[in-house]
PDB file of C-alpha atoms and ligand atoms in Angstrom:
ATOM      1  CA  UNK A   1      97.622 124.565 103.605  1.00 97.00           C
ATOM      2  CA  UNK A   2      96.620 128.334 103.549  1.00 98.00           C
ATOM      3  CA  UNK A   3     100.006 130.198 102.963  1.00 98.00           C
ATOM      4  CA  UNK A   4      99.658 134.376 103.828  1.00 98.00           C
ATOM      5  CA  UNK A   5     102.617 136.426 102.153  1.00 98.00           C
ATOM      6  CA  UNK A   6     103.207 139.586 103.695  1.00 98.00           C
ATOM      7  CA  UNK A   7     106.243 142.126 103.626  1.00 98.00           C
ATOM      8  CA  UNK A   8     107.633 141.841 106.723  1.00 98.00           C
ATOM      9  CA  UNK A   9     108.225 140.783 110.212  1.00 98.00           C
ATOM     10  CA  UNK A  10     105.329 143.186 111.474  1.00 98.00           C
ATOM     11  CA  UNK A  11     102.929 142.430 109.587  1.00 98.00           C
ATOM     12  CA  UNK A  12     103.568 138.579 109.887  1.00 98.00           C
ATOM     13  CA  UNK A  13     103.277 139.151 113.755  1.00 98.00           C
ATOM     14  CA  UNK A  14     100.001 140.916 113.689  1.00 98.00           C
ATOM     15  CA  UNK A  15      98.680 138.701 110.855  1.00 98.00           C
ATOM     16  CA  UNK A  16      99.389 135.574 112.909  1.00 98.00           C
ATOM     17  CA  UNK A  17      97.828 137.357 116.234  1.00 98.00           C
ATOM     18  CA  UNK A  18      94.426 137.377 114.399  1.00 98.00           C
ATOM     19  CA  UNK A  19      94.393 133.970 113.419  1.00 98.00           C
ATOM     20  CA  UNK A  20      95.741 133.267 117.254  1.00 98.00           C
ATOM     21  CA  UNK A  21      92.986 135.774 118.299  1.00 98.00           C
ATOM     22  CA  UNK A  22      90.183 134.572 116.634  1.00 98.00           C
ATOM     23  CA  UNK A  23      91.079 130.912 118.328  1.00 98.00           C
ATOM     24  CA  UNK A  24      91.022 132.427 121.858  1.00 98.00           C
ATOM     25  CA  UNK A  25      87.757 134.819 121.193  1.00 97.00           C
ATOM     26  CA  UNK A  26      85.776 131.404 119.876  1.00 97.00           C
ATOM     27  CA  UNK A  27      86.431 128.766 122.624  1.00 97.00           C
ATOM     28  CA  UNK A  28      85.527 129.084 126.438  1.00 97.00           C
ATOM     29  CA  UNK A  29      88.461 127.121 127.708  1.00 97.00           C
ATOM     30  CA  UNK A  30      91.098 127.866 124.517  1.00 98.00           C
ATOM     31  CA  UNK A  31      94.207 125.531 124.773  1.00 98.00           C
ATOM     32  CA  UNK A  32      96.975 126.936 122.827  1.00 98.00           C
ATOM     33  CA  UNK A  33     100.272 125.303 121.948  1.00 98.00           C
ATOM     34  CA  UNK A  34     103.028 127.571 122.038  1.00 98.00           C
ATOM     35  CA  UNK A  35     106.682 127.944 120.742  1.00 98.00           C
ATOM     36  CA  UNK A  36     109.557 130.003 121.652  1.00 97.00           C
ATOM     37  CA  UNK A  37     112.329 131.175 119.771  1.00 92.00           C
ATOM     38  CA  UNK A  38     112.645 134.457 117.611  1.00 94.00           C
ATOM     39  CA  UNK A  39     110.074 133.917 115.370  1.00 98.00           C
ATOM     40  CA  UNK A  40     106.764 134.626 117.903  1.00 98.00           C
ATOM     41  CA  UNK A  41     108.576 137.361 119.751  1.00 98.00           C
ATOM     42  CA  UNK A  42     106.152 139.919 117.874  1.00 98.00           C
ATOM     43  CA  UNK A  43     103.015 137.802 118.079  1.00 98.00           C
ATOM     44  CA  UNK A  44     103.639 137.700 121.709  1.00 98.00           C
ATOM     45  CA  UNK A  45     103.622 141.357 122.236  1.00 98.00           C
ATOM     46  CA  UNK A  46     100.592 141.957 120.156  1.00 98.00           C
ATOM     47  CA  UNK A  47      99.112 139.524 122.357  1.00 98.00           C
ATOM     48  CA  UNK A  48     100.298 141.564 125.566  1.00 98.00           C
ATOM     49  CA  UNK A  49      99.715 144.670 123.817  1.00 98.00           C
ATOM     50  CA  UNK A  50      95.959 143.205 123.218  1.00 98.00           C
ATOM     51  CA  UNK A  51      95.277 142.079 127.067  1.00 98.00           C
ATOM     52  CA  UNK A  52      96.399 145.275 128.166  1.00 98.00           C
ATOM     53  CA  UNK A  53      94.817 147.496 125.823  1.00 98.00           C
ATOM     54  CA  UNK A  54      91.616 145.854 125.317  1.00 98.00           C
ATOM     55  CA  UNK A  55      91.572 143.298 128.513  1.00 97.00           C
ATOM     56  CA  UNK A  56      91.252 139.737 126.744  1.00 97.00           C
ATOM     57  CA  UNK A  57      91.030 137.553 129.228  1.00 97.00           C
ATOM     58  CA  UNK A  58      93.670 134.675 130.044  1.00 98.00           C
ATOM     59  CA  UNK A  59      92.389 133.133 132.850  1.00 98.00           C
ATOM     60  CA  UNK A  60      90.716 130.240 131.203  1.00 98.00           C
ATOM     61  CA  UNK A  61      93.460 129.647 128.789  1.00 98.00           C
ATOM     62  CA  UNK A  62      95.660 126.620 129.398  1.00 98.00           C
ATOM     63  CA  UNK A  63      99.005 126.420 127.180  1.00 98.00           C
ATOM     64  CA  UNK A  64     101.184 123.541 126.292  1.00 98.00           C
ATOM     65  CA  UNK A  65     104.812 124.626 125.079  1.00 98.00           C
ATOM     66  CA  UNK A  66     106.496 122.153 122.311  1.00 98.00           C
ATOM     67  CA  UNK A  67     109.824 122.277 123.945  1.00 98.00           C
ATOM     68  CA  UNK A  68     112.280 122.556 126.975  1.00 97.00           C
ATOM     69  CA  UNK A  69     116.711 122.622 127.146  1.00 97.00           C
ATOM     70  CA  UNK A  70     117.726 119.347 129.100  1.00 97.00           C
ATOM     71  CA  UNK A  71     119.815 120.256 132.386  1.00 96.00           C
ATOM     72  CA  UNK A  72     119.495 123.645 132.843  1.00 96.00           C
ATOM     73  CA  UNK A  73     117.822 125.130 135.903  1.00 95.00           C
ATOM     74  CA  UNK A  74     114.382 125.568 135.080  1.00 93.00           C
ATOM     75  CA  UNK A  75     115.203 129.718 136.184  1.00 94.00           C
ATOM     76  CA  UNK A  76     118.092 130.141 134.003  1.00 96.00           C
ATOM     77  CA  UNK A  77     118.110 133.073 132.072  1.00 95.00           C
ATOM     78  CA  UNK A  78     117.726 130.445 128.391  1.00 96.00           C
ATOM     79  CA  UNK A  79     115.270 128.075 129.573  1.00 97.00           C
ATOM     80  CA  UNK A  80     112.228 128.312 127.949  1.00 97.00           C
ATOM     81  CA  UNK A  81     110.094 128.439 130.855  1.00 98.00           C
ATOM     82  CA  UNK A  82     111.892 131.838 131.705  1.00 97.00           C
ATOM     83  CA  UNK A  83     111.274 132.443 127.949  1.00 97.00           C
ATOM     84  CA  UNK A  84     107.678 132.031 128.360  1.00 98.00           C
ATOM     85  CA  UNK A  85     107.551 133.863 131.343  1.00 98.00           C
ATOM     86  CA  UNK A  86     109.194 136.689 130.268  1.00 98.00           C
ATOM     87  CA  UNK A  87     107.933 137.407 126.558  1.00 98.00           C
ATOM     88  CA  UNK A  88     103.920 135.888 127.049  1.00 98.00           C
ATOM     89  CA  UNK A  89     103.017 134.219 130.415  1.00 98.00           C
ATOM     90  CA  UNK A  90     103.632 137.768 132.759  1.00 98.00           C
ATOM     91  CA  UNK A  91     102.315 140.060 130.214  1.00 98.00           C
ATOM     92  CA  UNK A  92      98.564 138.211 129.624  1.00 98.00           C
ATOM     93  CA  UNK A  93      98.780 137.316 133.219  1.00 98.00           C
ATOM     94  CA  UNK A  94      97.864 133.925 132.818  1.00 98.00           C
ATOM     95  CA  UNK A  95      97.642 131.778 136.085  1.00 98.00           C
ATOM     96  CA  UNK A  96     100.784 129.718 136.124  1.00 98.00           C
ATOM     97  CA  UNK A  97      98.911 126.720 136.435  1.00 98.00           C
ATOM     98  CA  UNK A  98      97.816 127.308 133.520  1.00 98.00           C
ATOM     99  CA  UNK A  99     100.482 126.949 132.053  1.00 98.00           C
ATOM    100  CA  UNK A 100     102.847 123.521 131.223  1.00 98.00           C
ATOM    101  CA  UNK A 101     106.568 123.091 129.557  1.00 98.00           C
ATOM    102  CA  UNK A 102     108.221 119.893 129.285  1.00 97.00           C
ATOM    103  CA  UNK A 103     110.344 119.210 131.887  1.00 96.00           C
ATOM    104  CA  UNK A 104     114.025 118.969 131.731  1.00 96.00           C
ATOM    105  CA  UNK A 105     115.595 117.810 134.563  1.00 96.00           C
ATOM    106  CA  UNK A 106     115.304 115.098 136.729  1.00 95.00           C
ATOM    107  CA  UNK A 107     113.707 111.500 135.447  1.00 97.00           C
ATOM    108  CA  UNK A 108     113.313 112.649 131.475  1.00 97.00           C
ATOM    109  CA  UNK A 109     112.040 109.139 130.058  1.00 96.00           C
ATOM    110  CA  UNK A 110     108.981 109.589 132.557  1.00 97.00           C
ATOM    111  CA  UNK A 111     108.631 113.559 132.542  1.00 97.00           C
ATOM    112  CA  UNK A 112     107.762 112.392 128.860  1.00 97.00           C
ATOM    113  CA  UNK A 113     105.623 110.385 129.845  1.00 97.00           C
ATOM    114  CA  UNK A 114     103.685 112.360 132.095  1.00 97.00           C
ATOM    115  CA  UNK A 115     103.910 115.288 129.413  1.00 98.00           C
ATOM    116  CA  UNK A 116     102.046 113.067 126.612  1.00 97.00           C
ATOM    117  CA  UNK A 117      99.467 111.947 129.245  1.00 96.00           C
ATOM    118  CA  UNK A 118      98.956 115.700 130.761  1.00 96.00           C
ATOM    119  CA  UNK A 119      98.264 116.743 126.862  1.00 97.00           C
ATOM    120  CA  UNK A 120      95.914 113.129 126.234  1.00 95.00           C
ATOM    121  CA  UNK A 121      92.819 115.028 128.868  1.00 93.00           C
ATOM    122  CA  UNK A 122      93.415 118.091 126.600  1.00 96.00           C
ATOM    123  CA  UNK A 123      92.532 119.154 122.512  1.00 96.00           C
ATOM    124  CA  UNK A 124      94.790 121.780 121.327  1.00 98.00           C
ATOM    125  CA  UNK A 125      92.294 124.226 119.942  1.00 98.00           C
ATOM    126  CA  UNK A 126      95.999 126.364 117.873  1.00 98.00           C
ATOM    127  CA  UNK A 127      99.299 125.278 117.698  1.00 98.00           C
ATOM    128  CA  UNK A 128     101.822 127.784 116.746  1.00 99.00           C
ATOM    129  CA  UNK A 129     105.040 126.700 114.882  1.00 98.00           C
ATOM    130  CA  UNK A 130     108.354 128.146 114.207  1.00 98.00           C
ATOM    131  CA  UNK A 131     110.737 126.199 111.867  1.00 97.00           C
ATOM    132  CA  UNK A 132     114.427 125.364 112.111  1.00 93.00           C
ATOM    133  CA  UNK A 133     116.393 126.070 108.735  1.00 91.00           C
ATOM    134  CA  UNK A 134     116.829 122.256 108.731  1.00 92.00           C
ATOM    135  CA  UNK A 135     113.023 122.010 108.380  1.00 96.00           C
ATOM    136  CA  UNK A 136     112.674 121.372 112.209  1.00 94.00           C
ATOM    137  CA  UNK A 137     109.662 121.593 113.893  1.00 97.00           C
ATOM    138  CA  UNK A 138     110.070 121.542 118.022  1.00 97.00           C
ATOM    139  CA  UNK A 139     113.200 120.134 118.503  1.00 94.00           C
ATOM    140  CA  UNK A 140     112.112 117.294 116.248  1.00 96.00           C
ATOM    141  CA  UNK A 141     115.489 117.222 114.048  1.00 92.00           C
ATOM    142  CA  UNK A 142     115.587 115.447 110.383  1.00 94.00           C
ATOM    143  CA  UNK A 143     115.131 111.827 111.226  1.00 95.00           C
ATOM    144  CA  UNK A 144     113.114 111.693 113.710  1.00 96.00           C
ATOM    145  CA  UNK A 145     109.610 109.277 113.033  1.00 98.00           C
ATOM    146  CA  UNK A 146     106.609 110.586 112.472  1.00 98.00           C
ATOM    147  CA  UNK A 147     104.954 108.706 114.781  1.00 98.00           C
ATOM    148  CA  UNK A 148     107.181 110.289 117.661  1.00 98.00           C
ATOM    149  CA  UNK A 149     105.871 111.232 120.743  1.00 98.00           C
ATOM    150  CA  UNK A 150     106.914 113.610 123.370  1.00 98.00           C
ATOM    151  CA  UNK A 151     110.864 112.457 123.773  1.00 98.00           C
ATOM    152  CA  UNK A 152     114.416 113.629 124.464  1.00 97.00           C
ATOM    153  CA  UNK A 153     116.529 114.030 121.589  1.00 95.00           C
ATOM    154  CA  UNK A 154     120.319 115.113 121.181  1.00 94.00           C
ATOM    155  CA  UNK A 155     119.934 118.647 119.280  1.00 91.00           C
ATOM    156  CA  UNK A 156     121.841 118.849 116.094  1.00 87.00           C
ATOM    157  CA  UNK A 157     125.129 120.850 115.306  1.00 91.00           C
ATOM    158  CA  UNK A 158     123.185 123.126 113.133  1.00 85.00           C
ATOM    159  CA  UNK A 159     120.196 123.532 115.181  1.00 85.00           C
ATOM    160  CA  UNK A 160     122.972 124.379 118.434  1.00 92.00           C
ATOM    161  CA  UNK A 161     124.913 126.794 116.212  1.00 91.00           C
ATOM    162  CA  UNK A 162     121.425 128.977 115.128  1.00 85.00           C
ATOM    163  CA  UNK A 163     120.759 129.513 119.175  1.00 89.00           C
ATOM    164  CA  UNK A 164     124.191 129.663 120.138  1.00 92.00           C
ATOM    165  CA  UNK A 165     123.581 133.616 119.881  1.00 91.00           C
ATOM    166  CA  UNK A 166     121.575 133.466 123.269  1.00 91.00           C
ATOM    167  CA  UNK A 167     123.983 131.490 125.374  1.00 94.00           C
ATOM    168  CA  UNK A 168     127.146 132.977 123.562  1.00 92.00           C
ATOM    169  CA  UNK A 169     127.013 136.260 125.730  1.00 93.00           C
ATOM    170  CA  UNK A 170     126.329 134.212 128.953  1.00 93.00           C
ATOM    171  CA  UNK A 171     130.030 132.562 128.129  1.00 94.00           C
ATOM    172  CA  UNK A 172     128.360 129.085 128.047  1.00 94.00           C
ATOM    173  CA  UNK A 173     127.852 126.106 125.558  1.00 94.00           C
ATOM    174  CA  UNK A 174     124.120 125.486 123.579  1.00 95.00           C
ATOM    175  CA  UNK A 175     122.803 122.648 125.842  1.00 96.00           C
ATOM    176  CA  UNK A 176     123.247 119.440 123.257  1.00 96.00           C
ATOM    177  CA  UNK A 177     119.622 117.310 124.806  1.00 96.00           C
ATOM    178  CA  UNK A 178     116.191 118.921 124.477  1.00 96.00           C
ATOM    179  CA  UNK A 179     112.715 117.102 125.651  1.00 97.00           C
ATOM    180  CA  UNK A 180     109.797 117.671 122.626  1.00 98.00           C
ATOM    181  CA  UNK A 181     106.370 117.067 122.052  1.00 98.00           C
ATOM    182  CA  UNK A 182     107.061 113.986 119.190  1.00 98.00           C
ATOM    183  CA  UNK A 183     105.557 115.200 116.004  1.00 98.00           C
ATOM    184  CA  UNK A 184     102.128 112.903 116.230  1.00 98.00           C
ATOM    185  CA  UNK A 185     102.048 115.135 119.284  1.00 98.00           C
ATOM    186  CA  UNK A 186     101.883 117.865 117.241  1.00 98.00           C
ATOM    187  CA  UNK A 187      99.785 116.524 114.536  1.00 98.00           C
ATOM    188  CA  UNK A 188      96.909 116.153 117.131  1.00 98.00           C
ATOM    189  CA  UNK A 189      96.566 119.889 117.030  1.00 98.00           C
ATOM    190  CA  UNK A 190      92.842 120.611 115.785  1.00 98.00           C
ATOM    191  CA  UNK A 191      94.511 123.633 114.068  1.00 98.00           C
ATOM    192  CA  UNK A 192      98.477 124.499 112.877  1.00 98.00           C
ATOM    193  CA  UNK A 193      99.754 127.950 112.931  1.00 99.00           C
ATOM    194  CA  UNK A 194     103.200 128.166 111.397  1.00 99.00           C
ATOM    195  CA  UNK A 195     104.914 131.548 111.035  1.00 99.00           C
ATOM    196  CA  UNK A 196     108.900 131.759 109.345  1.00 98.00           C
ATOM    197  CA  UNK A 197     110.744 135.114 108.429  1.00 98.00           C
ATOM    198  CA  UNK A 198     114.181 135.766 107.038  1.00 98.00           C
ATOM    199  CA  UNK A 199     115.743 134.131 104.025  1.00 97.00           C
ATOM    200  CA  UNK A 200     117.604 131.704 106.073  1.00 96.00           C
ATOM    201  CA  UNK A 201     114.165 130.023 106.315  1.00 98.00           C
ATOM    202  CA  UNK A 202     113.954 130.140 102.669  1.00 98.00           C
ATOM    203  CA  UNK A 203     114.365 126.726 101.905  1.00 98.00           C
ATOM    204  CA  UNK A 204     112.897 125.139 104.802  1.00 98.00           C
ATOM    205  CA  UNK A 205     109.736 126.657 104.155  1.00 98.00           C
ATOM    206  CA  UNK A 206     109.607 125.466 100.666  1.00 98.00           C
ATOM    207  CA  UNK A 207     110.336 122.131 101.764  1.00 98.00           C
ATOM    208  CA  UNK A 208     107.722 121.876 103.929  1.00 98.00           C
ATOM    209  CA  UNK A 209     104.959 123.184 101.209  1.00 98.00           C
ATOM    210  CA  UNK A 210     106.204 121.938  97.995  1.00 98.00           C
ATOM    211  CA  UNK A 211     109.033 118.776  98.811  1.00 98.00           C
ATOM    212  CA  UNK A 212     108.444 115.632  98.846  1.00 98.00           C
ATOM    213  CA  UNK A 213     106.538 114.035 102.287  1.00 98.00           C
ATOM    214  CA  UNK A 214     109.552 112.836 104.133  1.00 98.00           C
ATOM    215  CA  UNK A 215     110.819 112.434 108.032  1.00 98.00           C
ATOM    216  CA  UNK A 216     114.115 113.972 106.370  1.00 97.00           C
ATOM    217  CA  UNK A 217     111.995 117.356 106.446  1.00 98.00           C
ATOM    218  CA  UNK A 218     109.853 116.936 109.773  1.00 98.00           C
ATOM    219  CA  UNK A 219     107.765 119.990 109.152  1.00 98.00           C
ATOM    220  CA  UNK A 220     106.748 118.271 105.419  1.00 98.00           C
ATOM    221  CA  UNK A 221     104.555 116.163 108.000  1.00 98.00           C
ATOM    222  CA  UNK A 222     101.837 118.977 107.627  1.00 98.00           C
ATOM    223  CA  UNK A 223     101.176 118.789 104.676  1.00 98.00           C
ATOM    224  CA  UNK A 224      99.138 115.782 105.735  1.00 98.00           C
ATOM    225  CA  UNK A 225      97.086 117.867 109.037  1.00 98.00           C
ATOM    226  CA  UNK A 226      93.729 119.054 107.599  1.00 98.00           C
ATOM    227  CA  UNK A 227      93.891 122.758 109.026  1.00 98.00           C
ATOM    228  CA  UNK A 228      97.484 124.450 108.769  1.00 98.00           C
ATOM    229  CA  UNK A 229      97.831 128.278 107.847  1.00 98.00           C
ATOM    230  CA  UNK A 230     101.483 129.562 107.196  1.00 98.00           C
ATOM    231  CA  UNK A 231     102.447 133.352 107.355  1.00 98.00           C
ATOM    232  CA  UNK A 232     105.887 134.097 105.921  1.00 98.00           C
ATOM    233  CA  UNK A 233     107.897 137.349 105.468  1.00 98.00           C
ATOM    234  CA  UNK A 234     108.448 137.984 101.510  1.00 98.00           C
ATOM    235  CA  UNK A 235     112.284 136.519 102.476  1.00 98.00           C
ATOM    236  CA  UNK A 236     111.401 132.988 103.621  1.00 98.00           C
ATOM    237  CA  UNK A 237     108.657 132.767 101.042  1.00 98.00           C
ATOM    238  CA  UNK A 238     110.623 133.685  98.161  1.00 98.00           C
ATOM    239  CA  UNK A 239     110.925 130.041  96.786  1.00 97.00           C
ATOM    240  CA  UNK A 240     107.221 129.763  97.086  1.00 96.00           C
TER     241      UNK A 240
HETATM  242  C1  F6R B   1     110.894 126.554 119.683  1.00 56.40           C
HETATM  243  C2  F6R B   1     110.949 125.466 118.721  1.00 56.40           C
HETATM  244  C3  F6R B   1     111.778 125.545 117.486  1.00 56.40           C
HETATM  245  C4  F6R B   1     111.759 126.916 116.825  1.00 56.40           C
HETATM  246  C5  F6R B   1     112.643 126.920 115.591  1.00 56.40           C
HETATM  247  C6  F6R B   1     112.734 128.295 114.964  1.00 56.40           C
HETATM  248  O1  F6R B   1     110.050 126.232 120.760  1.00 56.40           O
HETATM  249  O2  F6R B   1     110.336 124.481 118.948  1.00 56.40           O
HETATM  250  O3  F6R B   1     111.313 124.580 116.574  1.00 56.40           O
HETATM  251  O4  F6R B   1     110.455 127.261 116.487  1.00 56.40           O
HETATM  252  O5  F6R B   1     113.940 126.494 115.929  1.00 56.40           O
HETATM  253  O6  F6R B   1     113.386 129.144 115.842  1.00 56.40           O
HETATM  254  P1  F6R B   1     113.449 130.718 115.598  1.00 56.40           P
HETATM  255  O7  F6R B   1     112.055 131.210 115.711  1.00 56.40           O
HETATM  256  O8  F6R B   1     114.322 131.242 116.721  1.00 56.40           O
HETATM  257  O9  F6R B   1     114.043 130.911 114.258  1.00 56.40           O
END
């Protein structure tokens, strides 16, 4: 694993656009798996700020997002696909059939399905990972098999509580299903980019480096994936 220390949020967002950069720039037809959450936020709008500024193209990239909320309309203001849309997708202008998110409503079991078998005709070229302070990665929770495809799983109480600031103002609950890519999904990934700021990811992030291989610490799974770079602020990588 290559691990990048750098001072802050900034620079870990314009560090992590290289490596995200340099993916794009080398391939034709770049697929890119994609996260949501707090942690990109900045990587996104380098990215915008980069199609804008210097015009890289998104019109031959295809993206695969690790997660969606279970049983929310697919335009409420917290799903992820209105995350995407809002924070990457409008800003690069990339063609929206480009562009695919698990589905969460209707028949899950075989949205899962056809989510695993929409990914099988593609090869990730990057995918980018944020990490839950329970050593989450997607909305794979401590527990869950290595061998795990794209499934639904019931989110955890702590997991609910650290996103409960984005439905808190809208007066409504944290939904409590999610559908993720399984974490062989993820594994698949010809390369790993996982970026973590803020102490609360302190010990998460040394899990995942220097604790023990376990499916009690889901992300500790990469140590086994051949190509993984990590960027952390100084705070999450002060254990390191
Ligand atoms: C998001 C995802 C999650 C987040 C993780 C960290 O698509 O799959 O694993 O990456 O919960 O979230 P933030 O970045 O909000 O701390």
């Amino acid at each position: 694993m290559k691990i990048i220390i750098v001072e802050n949020y900034d620079q870990l967002s314009e560090k992590a656009f290289e490596v995200m950069k340099e993916v794009i720039d080398s391939k034709e037809n770049p697929v890119l798996g994609l996260a949501t959450g707090s942690s990109p936020i900045g990587l996104y709008k380098c990215m915008i700020e980069d199609h804008k500024k210097n015009g890289t193209d998104y019109s031959k990239v295809t993206t695969f997002n690790l997660d969606e909320y279970v049983g929310l309309d697919k335009h409420h203001s917290q799903t992820y696909y209105t995350f995407m849309h809002e924070n990457l997708f409008e800003g690069v202008e990339i063609p929206e059939e480009n562009v695919q998110l698990p589905l969460g409503n209707g028949d899950l079991e075989q949205n899962c399905k056809d989510y695993e078998k929409a990914m099988e005709d593609y090869e990730v070229d990057i995918q980018l990972l944020g990490i839950g302070s329970n050593g989450h990665i997607g909305f794979n929770e401590p527990g869950t098999s290595f061998d795990s495809l794209t499934h639904v799983v019931e989110l955890k109480e702590s997991t609910r509580k650290d996103n409960a600031r984005f439905f808190d103002p809208l007066g409504e609950e944290v939904p409590t299903h999610a559908c993720t890519m399984g974490i062989a999904t993820i594994m698949k990934a010809k390369k790993i980019l996982v970026i973590a700021n803020g102490d609360n990811k302190a010990d998460a992030v040394y899990n995942m480096v220097k604790g023990e291989v376990t499916e009690d610490c889901p992300a500790s799974i990469l140590q086994n994936h051949p190509d993984v770079t990590l960027i952390v602020d100084s705070a999450a990588g002060k254990r390191l």
